[in-house]
Short mmCIF file of C-alpha atoms in Angstrom, two decimals:
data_model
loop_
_atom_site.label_atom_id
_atom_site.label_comp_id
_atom_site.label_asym_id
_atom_site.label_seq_id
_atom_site.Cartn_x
_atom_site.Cartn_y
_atom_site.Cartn_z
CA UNK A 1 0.00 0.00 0.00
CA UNK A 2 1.47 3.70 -0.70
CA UNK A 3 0.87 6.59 0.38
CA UNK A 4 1.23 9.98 -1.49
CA UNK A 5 2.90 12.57 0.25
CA UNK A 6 1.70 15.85 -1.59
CA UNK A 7 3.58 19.00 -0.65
CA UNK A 8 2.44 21.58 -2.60
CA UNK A 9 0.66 24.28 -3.57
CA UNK A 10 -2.74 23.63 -5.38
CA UNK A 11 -4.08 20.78 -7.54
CA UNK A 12 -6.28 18.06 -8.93
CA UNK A 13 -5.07 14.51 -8.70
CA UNK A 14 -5.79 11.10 -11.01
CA UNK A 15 -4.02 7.91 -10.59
CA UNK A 16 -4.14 5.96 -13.84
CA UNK A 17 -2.96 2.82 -14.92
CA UNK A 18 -0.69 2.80 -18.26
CA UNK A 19 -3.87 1.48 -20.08
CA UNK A 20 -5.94 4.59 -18.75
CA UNK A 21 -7.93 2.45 -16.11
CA UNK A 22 -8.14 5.00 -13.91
CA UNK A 23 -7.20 3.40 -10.10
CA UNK A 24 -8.21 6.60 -8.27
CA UNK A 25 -8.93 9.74 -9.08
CA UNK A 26 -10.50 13.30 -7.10
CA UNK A 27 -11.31 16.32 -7.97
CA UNK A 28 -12.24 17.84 -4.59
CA UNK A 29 -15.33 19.46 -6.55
CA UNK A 30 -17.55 18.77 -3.32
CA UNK A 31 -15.39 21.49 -1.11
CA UNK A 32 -14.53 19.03 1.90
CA UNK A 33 -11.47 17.41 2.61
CA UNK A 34 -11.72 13.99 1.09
CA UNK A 35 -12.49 10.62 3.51
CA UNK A 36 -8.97 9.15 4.17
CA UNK A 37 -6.70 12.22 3.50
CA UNK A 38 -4.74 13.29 6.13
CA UNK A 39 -3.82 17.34 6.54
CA UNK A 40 -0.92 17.81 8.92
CA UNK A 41 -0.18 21.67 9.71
CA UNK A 42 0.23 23.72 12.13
CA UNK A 43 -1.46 26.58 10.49
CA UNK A 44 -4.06 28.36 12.34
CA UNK A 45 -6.52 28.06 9.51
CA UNK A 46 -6.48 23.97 9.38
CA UNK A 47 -3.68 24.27 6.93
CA UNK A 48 -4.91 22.04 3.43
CA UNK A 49 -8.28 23.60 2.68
CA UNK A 50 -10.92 22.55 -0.21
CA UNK A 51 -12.68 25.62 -2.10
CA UNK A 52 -12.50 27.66 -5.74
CA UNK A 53 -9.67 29.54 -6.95
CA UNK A 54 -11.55 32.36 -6.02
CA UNK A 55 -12.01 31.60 -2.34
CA UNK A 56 -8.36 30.54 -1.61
CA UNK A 57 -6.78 33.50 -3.55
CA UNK A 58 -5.51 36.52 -1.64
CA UNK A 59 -4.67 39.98 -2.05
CA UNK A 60 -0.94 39.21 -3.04
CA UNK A 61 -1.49 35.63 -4.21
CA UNK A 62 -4.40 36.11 -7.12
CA UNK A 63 -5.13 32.21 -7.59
CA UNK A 64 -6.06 31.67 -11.80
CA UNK A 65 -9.00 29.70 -12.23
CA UNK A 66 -8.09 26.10 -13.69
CA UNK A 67 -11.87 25.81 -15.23
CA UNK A 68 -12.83 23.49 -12.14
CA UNK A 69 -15.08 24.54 -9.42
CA UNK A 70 -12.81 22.61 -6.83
CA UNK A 71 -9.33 22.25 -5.72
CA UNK A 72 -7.08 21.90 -2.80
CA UNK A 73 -4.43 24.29 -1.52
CA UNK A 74 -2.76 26.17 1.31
CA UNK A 75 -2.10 29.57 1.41
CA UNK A 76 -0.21 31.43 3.83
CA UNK A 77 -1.20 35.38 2.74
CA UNK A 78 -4.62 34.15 2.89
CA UNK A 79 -4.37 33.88 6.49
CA UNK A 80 -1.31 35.42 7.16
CA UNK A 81 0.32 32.39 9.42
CA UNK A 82 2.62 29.89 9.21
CA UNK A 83 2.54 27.12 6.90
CA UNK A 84 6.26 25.95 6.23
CA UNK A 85 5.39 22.22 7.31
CA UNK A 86 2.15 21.72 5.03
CA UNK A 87 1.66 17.92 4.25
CA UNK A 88 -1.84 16.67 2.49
CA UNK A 89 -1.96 12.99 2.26
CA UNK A 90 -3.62 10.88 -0.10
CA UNK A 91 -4.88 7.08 1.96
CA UNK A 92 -3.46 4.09 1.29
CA UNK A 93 -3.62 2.88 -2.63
CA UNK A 94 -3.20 -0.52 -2.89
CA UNK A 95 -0.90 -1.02 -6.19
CA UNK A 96 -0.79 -5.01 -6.15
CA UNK A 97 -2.45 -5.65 -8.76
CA UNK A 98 -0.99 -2.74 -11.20
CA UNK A 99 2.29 -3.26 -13.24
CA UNK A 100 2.29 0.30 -14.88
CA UNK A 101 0.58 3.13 -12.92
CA UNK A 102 0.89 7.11 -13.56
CA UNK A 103 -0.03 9.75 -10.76
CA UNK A 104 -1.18 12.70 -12.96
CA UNK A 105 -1.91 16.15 -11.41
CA UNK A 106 -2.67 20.06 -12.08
CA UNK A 107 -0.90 22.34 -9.35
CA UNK A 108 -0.42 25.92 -9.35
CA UNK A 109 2.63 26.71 -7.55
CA UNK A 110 4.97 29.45 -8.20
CA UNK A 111 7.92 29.05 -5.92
CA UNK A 112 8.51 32.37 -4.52
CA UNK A 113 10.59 34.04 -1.74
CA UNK A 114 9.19 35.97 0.50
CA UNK A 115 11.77 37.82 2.86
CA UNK A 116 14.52 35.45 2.03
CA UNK A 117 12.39 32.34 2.82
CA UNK A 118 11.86 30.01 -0.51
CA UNK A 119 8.66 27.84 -1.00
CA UNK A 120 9.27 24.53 -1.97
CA UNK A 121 7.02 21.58 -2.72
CA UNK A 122 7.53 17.97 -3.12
CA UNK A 123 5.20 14.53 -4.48
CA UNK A 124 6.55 12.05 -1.85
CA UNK A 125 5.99 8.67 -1.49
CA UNK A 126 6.42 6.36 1.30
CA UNK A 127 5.34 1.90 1.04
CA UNK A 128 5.20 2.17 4.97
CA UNK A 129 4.09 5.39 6.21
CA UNK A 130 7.26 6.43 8.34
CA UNK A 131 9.64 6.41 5.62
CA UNK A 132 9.26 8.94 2.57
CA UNK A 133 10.73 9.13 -0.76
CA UNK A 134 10.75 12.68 -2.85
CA UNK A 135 9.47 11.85 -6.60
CA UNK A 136 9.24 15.61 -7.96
CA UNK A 137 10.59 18.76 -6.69
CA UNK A 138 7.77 20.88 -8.14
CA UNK A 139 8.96 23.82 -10.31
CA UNK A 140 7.03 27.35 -9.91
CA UNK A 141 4.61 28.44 -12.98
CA UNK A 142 2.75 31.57 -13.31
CA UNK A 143 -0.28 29.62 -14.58
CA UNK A 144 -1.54 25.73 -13.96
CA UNK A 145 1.04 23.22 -15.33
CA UNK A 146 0.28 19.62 -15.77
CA UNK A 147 2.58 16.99 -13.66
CA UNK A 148 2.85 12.98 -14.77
CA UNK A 149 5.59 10.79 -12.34
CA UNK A 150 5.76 7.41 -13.27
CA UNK A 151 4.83 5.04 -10.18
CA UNK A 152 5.72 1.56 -11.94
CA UNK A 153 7.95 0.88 -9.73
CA UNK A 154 5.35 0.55 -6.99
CA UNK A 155 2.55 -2.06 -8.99
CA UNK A 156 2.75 -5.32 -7.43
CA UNK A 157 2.95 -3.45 -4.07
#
């Protein structure tokens, strides 16, 4: 079973298989944190939140709209706290039955520094849960950019 580590900005996720069967897939177009994900923070405002690109944009961080009515993200001008140690985890996905699988995203991230302090985000993986892998060290966009990482080496597990 993995888990997906996701450590960035904004996005839409879909796990598919190499012969588009898609394995799992959300679009977080109902506004709640989905069943199973876990948000760690330590952000005053609950750190991961579900909304529009409209409700989690800011005065300094003007969010584009991605033509979706939902997506997940954390923003720290929104609320003006801390959010350096933002993780939003995907459940379990159970792989053992999957020889080719793709984890395919959106994300909006733009990697900026704000008084000498860089953002970074990272798609992590871990097979146990304690130990965690980086996959992509996102790169910041001005718009929504489209992510595929190849997780083949996880089917069978």
């Amino acid at each position: 079973m993995k888990k997906l580590l996701l450590f960035f900005l904004l996005f839409t996720l879909c796990l598919i298989q190499l012969h588009a069967q898609i394995l799992f897939e959300e679009n977080f177009e109902d506004g709640l944190v989905p069943d199973g994900w876990t948000v760690q923070s330590a952000a005053t405002d609950g750190g991961w939140l579900v909304g529009s690109s409209a409700s989690m944009s800011s005065q300094f961080f003007p969010i584009t709209s991605n033509g979706s009515s939902g997506i997940a993200g954390t923003n720290d001008d929104n609320c003006n706290c801390d959010k350096s140690d933002e993780y939003f985890i995907t459940p379990a996905l159970d792989f053992s039955d999957q020889t080719a699988v793709v984890l395919s995203f959106d994300a909006f991230f733009t990697d900026d520094t704000y008084q000498g302090n860089a953002e970074d985000a990272t798609i992590e993986v871990s097979t146990d849960g304690l130990n965690w892998t980086v996959l992509e060290d996102l790169h910041g966009h001005s718009s929504w950019d489209t992510h595929t990482i190849d997780l083949s080496e996880f089917g069978g597990e």
